[in-house]
XYZ file of C-alpha atoms in Angstrom:
555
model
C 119.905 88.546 109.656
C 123.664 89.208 108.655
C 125.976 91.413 111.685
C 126.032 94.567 109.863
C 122.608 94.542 109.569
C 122.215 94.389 112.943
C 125.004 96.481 114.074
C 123.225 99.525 111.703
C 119.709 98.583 113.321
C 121.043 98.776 116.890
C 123.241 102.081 116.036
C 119.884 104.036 114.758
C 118.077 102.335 117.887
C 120.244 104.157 120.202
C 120.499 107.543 118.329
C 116.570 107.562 117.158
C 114.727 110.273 119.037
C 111.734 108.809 119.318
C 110.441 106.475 121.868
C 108.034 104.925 119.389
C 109.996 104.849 116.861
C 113.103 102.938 118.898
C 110.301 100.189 120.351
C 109.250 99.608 116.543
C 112.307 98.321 115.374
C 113.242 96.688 119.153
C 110.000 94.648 118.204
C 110.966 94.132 114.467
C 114.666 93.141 115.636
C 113.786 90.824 118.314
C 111.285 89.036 116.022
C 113.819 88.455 113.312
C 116.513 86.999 115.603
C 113.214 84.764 116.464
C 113.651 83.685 112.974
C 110.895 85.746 111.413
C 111.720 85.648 107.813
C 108.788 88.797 107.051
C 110.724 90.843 110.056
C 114.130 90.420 108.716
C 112.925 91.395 104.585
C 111.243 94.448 106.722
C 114.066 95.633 108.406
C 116.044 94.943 105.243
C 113.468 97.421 103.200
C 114.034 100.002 106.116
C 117.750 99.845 106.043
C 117.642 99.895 102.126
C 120.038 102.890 102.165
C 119.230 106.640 103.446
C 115.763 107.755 102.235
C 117.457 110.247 99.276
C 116.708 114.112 99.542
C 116.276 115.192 95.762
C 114.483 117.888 93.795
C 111.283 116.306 94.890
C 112.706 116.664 98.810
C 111.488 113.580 100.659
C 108.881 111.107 100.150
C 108.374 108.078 101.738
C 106.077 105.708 104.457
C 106.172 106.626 107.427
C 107.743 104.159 109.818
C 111.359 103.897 111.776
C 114.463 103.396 109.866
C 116.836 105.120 107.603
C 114.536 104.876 104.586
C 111.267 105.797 106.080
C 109.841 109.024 106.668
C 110.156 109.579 110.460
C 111.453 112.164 113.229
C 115.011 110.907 112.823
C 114.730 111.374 109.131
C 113.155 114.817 109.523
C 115.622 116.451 112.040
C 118.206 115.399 109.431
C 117.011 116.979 106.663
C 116.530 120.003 108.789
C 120.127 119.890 109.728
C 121.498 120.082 106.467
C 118.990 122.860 104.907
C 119.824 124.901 108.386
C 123.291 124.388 107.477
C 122.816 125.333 103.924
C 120.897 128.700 104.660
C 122.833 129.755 107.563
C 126.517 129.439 105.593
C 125.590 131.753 102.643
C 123.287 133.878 104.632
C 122.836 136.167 108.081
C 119.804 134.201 109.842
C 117.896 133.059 106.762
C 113.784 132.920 107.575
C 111.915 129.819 106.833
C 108.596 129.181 106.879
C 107.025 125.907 107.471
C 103.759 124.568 106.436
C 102.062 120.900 107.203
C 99.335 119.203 106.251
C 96.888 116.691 108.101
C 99.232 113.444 107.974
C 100.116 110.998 109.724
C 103.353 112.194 111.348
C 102.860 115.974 109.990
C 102.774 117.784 113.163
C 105.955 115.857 114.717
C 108.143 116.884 111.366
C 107.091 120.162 111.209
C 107.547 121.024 114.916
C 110.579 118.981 114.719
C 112.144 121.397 111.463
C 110.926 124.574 113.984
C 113.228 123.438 116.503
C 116.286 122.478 114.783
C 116.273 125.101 111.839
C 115.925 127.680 115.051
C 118.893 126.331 116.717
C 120.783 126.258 113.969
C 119.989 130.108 113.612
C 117.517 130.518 111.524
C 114.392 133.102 111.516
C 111.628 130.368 111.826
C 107.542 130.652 110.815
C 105.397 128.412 111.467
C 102.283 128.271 109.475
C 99.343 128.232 112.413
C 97.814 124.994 111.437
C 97.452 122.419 108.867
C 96.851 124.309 105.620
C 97.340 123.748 101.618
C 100.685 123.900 99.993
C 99.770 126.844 98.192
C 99.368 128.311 101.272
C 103.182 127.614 102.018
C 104.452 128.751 98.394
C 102.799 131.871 98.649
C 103.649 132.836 102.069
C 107.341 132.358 100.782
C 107.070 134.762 98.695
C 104.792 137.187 100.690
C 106.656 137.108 103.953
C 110.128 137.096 101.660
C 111.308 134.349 103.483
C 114.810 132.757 101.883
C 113.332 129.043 102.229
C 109.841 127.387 103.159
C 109.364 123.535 104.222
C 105.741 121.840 103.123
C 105.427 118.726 105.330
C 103.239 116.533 102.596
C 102.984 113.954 100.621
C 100.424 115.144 98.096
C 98.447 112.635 96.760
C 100.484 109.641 97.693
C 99.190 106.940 99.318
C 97.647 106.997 103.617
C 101.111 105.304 104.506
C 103.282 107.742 103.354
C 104.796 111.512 104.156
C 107.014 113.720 102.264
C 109.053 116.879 102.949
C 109.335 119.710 100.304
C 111.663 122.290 100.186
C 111.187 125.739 98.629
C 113.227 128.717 98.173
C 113.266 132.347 98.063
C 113.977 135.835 99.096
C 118.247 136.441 99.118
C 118.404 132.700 98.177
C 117.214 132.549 94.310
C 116.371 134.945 91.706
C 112.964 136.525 91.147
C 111.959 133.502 89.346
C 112.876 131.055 91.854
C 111.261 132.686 94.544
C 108.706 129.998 96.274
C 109.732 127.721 93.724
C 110.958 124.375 94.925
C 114.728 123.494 94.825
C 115.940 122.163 91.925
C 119.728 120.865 90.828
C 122.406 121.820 92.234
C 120.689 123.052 95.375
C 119.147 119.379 96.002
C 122.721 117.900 95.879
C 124.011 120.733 97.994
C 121.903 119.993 100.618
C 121.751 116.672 100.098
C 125.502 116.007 101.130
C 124.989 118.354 104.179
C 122.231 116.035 105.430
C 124.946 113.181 105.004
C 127.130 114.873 107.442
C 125.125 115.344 110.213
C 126.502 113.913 112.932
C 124.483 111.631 115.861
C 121.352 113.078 116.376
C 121.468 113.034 120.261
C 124.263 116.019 119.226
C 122.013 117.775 116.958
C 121.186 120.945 118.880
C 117.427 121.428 119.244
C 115.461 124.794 120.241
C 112.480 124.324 122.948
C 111.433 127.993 121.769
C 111.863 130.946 119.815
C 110.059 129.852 116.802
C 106.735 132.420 115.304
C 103.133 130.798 115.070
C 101.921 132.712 112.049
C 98.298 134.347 112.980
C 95.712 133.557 110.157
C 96.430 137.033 108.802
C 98.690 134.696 106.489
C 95.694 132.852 105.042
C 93.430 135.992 105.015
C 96.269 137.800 102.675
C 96.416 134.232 100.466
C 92.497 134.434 100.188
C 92.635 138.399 99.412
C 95.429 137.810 96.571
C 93.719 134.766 94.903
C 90.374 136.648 94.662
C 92.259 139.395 93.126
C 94.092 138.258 91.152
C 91.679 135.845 89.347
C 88.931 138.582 88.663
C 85.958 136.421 90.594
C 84.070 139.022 89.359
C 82.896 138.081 85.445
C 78.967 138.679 84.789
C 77.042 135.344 83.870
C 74.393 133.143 85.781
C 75.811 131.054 89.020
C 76.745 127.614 88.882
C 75.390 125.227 91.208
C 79.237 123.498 92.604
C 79.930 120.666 94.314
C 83.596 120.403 95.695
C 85.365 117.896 97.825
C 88.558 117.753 99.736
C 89.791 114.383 99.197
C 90.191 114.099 103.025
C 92.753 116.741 102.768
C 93.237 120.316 104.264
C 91.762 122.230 101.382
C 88.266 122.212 101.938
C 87.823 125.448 104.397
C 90.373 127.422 102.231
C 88.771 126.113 98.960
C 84.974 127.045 100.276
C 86.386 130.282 101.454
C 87.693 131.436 98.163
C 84.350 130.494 96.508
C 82.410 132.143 98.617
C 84.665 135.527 98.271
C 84.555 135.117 94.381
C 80.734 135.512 94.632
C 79.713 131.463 94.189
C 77.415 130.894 97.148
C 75.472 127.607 95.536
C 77.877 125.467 96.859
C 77.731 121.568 98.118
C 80.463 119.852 99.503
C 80.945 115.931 99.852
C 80.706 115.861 103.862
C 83.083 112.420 104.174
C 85.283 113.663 102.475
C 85.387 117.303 103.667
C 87.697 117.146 106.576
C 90.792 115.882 107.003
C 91.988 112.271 107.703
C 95.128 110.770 107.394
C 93.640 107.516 106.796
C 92.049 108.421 103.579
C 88.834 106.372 104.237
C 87.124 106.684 101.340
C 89.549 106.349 98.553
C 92.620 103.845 98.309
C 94.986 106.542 96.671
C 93.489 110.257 97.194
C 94.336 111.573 93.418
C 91.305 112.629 91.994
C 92.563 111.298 88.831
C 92.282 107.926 89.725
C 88.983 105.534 88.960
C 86.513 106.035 91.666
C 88.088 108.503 93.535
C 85.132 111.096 92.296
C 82.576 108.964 92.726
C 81.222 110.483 95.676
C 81.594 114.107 94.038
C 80.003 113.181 90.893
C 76.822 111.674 92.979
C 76.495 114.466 94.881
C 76.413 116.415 91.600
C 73.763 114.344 90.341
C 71.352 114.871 93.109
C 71.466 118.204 93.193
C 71.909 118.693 89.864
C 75.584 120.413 89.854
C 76.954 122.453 86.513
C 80.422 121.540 87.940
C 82.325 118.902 90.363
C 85.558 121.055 91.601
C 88.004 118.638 93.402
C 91.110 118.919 95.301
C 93.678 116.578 96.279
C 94.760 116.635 100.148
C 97.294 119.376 99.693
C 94.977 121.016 97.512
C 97.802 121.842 94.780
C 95.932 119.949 92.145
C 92.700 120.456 90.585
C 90.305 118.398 88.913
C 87.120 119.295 86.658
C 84.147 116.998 85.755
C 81.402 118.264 84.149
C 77.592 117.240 82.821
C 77.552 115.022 79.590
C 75.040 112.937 78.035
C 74.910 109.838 80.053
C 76.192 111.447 83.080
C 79.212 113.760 84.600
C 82.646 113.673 82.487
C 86.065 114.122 83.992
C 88.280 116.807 82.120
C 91.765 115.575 81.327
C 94.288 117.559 83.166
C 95.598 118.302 79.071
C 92.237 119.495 78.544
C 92.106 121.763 81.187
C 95.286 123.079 80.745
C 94.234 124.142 77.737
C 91.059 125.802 78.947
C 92.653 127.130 81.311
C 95.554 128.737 78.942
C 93.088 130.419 76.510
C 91.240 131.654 79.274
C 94.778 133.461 80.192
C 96.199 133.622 76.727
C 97.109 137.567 75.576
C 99.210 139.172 73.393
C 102.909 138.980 74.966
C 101.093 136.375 77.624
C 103.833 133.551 78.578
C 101.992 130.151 78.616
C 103.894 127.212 79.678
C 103.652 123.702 79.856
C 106.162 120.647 80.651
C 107.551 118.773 77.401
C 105.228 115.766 78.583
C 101.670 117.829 78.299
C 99.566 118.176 75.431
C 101.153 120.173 72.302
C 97.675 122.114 72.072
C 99.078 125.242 74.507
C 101.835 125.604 72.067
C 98.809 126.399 69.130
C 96.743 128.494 71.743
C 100.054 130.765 72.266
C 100.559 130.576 68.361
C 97.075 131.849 67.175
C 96.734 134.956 70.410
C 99.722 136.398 70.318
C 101.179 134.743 73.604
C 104.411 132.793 74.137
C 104.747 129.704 74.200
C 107.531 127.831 76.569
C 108.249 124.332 76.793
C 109.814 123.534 80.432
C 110.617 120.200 82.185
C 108.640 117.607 84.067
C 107.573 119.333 87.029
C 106.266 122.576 88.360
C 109.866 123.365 89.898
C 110.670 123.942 86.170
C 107.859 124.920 84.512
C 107.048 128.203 87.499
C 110.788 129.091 86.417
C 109.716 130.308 83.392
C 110.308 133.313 82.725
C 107.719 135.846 82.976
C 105.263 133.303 83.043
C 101.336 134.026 82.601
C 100.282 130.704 82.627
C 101.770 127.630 83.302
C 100.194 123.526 83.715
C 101.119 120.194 83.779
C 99.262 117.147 82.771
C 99.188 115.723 86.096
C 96.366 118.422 86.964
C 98.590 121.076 88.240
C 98.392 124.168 87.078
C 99.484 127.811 88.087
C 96.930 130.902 86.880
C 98.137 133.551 89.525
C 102.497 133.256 89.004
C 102.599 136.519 90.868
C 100.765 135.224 94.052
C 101.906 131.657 94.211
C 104.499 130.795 91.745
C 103.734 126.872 91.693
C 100.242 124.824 91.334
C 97.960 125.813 93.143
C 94.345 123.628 92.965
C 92.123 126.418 95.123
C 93.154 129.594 92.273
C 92.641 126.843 89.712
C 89.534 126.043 91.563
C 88.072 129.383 91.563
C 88.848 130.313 87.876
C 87.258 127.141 86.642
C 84.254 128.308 88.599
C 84.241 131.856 87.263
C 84.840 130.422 83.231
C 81.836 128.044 84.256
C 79.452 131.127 85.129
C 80.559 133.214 82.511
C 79.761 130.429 80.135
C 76.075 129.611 82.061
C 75.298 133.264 80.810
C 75.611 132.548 77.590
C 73.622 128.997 77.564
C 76.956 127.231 76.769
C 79.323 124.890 79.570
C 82.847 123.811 79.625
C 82.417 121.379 76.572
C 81.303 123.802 74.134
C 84.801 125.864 74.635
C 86.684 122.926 74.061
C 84.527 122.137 71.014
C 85.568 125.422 70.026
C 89.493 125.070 70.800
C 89.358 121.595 69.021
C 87.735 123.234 65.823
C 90.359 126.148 66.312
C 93.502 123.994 67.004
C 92.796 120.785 65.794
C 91.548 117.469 68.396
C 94.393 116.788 70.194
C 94.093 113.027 72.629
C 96.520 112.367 75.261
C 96.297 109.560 76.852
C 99.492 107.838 79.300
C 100.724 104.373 79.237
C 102.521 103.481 82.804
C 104.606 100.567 83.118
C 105.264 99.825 87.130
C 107.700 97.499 88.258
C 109.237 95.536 90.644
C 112.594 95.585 90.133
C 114.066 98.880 89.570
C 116.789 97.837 87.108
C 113.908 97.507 84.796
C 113.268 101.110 83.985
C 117.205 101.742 82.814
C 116.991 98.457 80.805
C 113.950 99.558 79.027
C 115.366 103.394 78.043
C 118.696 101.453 76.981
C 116.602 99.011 74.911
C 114.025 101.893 73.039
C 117.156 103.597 72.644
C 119.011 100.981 70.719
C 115.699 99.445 68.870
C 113.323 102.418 68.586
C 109.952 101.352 67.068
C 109.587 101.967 63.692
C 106.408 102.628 63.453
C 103.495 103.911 66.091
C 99.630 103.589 65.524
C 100.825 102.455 62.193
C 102.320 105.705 60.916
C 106.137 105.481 60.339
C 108.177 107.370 63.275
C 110.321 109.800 61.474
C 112.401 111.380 64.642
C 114.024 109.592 67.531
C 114.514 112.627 70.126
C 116.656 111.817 73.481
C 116.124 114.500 75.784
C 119.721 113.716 77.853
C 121.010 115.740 74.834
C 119.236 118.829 76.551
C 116.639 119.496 73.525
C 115.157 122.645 73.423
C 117.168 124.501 75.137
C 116.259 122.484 78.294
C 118.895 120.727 80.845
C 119.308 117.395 80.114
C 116.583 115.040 81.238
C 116.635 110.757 80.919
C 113.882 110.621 78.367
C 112.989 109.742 75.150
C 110.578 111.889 71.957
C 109.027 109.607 69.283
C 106.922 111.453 66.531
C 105.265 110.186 63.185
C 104.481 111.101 60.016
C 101.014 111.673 60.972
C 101.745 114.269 63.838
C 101.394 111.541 66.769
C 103.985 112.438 69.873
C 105.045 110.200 72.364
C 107.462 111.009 75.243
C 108.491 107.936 77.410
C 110.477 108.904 81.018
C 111.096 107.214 84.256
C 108.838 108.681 87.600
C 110.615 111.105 89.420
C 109.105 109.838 92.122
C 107.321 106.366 92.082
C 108.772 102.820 90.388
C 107.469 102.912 86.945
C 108.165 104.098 83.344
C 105.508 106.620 82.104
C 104.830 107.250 78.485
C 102.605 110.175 77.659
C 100.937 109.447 73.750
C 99.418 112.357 71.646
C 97.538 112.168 68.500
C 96.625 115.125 66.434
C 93.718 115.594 63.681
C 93.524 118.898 62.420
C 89.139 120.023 61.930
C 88.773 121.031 58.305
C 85.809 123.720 57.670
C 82.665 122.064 57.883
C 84.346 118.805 59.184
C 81.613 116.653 61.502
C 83.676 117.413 64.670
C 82.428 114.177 66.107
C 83.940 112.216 62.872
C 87.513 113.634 63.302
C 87.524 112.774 67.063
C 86.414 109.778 66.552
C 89.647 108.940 63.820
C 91.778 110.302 66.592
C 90.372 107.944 69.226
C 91.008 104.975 66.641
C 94.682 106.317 66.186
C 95.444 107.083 69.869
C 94.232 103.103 70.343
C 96.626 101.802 68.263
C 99.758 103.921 69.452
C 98.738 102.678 73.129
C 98.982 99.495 72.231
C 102.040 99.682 70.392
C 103.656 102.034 73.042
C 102.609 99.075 75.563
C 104.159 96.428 73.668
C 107.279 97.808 72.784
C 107.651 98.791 77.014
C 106.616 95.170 77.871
């Protein structure tokens, strides 16, 4: 291993403050001056560069190192948001919020101490609890900034750190919204100039351990504001928490909407950092509802509700013929929005989810708005109503927790579901009836991971300079690059194909993983007395053939 290496290894040895930590990368060092190749690429990978504090905040493994997610790391990025809070305002409250991971407790009693020393009014949320949770108590408890110690649905290994603001900090639509540009650069260079952390002042005390009042008023405005209350005949639910911290909150808001045939998958109902039951705890991924959907099969279930750990995402799966079907998180953003949709009702969705929204607005009498990738766009909508992403977030209560929030989702899934009991009909016959309404519209994603980062750039520069001239066999008739700001949007790196035959595809680089992710659309519009079945069938054919041209051309 070269001497600067080693010199920067050494240097965060001595100012790292924790013991664990500082024997880790003793261990890793003295094995690769041992001439361990694998310890030297480690410690390379760890001293990458400075794990980068963006819009998304931090996300990372956890592990020692400048580009890990760690106590070093953590008291860093409190630094600099202390800093940022206390020079435009008079002792700025936080809140803070965990979750159950690995490393949770340490970053979030680590953020108490410093953001209290540096002046701040700090809450601390009184255990591990849902990021919803966090949002709304932003917002309830007017607090000018809240930190969520999570990493979502990421993988066991890794932890994250997101930053919301509100109160005197942001305007009435930013408030607990996360940070978005140019806050995240703001702070971002006021992280870089923290000095050695054995400087960084540190409070022992004087931080407030919220009582569970805090959850009892979340719980009191969900159930409110989602009207629990509609007539039908009770679903039989079964619900799991994906190892995560949502299960109590999730089971709680059930049971105060009036739902008391409930079953919950008991491995997965508390929470474990490990994730021992599924490799990556997304209930979108295969087999990660496995144990949900045979739960709902013994006891014969009308709906599987699932969370993710955080419990900011929702997923749906429902009875079919041949056994329980997963809704698309387009499809239930849909659902979702009629269910919502009014006249003067603002429904919103990011440019990347399903166009069908934008036709629900169209024939109710709502708005429709188009927003970013990203709920720290789309809840800035204005007077939003309604507002989803395809990546199973969605927000149905913007007053009460202005970001996604899978336990309010949860719950008005559950009261559509009974609603639609009492009439003899489930989930699938109101999407039969929005697909007759609106036309069939399939999403489906392609995702191209990689290796080497430079990939991603070289693949936008190369569909920029050789579109593809045709898609699914229709010619593409519009080449739309959204750095140019379309739509009245910022400027985003992404790129908008459509066809002559009404097929969409947006292709963007992850925010937040390696990979290119291209989100296809086709659209088949149900004449009168059309065999529904026939028409979605033509648009499963068409969607086919732009996935595999949308993988080829990304190859």
């Amino acid at each position: 291993m070269d001497a600067p290496l080693t010199d920067r290894v050494r240097s965060w040895i001595d100012d790292d403050p924790d013991e664990r930590d500082r024997a880790e990368l003793q261990a890793l060092l003295a094995a690769s001056q041992a001439g361990s190749a694998a310890a030297t690429a480690d410690l390379q990978d760890r001293f990458s560069g400075p794990l980068e504090f963006g819009t998304a905040g931090l996300r990372g493994r956890v592990g020692a190192g400048e580009h890990r997610m760690n106590r070093a790391v953590v008291q860093r990025a409190a630094a600099g948001l202390g800093a940022w809070l206390t020079e435009r305002f008079e002792r700025p409250r936080v809140v803070v919020g965990l979750d159950a991971r690995n490393g949770s407790r340490e970053f979030a009693d680590d953020s108490a101490a410093v953001l209290t020393a540096a002046g701040c009014e700090v809450l601390l949320l009184p255990r591990p609890l849902p990021t919803p949770v966090l949002a709304f108590a932003v917002r309830h408890l007017q607090a000018d900034a809240g930190v969520m110690v999570t990493a979502s649905h990421n993988p066991a290994a890794d932890n994250g750190y997101k930053v919301y603001l509100g109160g005197r900090a942001t305007g009435p639509e930013g408030r607990g919204v996360q940070i978005v540009p140019p806050v995240d650069a703001e702070i971002a260079a006021l992280i870089a100039a923290v000095g050695p952390l054995r400087d960084l002042p540190r409070a022992a005390a004087g931080w407030t351990v919220l009582g569970d009042d805090v959850v009892e008023d979340y719980l009191a405005a969900v159930t409110a504001a989602v009207g629990a209350g509609t007539p039908g005949r009770d679903p039989r639910i079964v619900v799991t928490a994906m190892h995560g911290v949502g299960g109590p909150v999730l089971l709680e808001a059930l049971r105060r909407g009036g739902f008391g045939d409930v079953h919950s998958v008991a491995e997965q109902a508390d929470p474990d950092p490990a994730f021992p039951t599924v490799p990556f705890p997304n209930p979108e991924e295969p087999g990660a509802l496995d144990r949900a959907v045979a739960l709902a099969q013994r006891v014969g279930a009308d709906v599987v509700l699932a969370v993710d750990p955080d419990a900011d995402r929702c997923c749906v799966a429902v009875p079919a013929p041949g056994g329980f079907r997963q809704l698309t998180g387009d499809e239930l953003g849909r659902l979702l929005g009629q269910e919502l949709a009014a006249p003067g009702a603002v429904l919103a969705c990011s440019v990347v989810s399903s166009q069908a929204l934008q036709r629900v607005a169209a024939r109710t009498g709502a708005r429709f708005a188009a927003a970013l990738t990203g709920f720290k766009w789309i809840a800035r909508v204005p007077e939003l109503t309604f507002g989803y992403e395809e990546a199973i977030g969605y927000c149905v209560a913007p007053e009460v927790v202005r970001d996604k929030d899978g336990i309010s989702a949860s719950l008005l899934v559950a009261t559509v579901v009974r609603r639609e009991l009492g009439a003899g009909r489930t989930l699938l016959d109101v999407l039969d009836d929005l697909d007759r309404a609106d036309g069939v519209h399939l999403t489906a994603p392609v995702t191209v991971r990689v290796d080497d980062l430079a990939v991603i750039p070289a693949t936008m520069a190369r569909l920029r300079g050789t579109p593809p001239a045709t898609l699914g066999g229709s010619a593409v008739t519009s080449v739309e690059d959204l750095a140019d700001g379309l739509d009245g949007l910022p400027p985003t790196d992404g790129l908008r194909f459509r066809t002559a035959d009404g097929t969409r595809v947006v292709v963007r680089p992850s925010g937040t993983e390696p990979k290119l992710k291209c989100y296809c659309e086709v659209v088949a519009d149900v004449p009168a007395g059309a065999d529904l079945d026939t028409v979605r069938q033509g648009a499963r054919e068409r969607l086919d053939a732009v996935l595999a041209d949308v993988r080829a051309a990304t190859a």
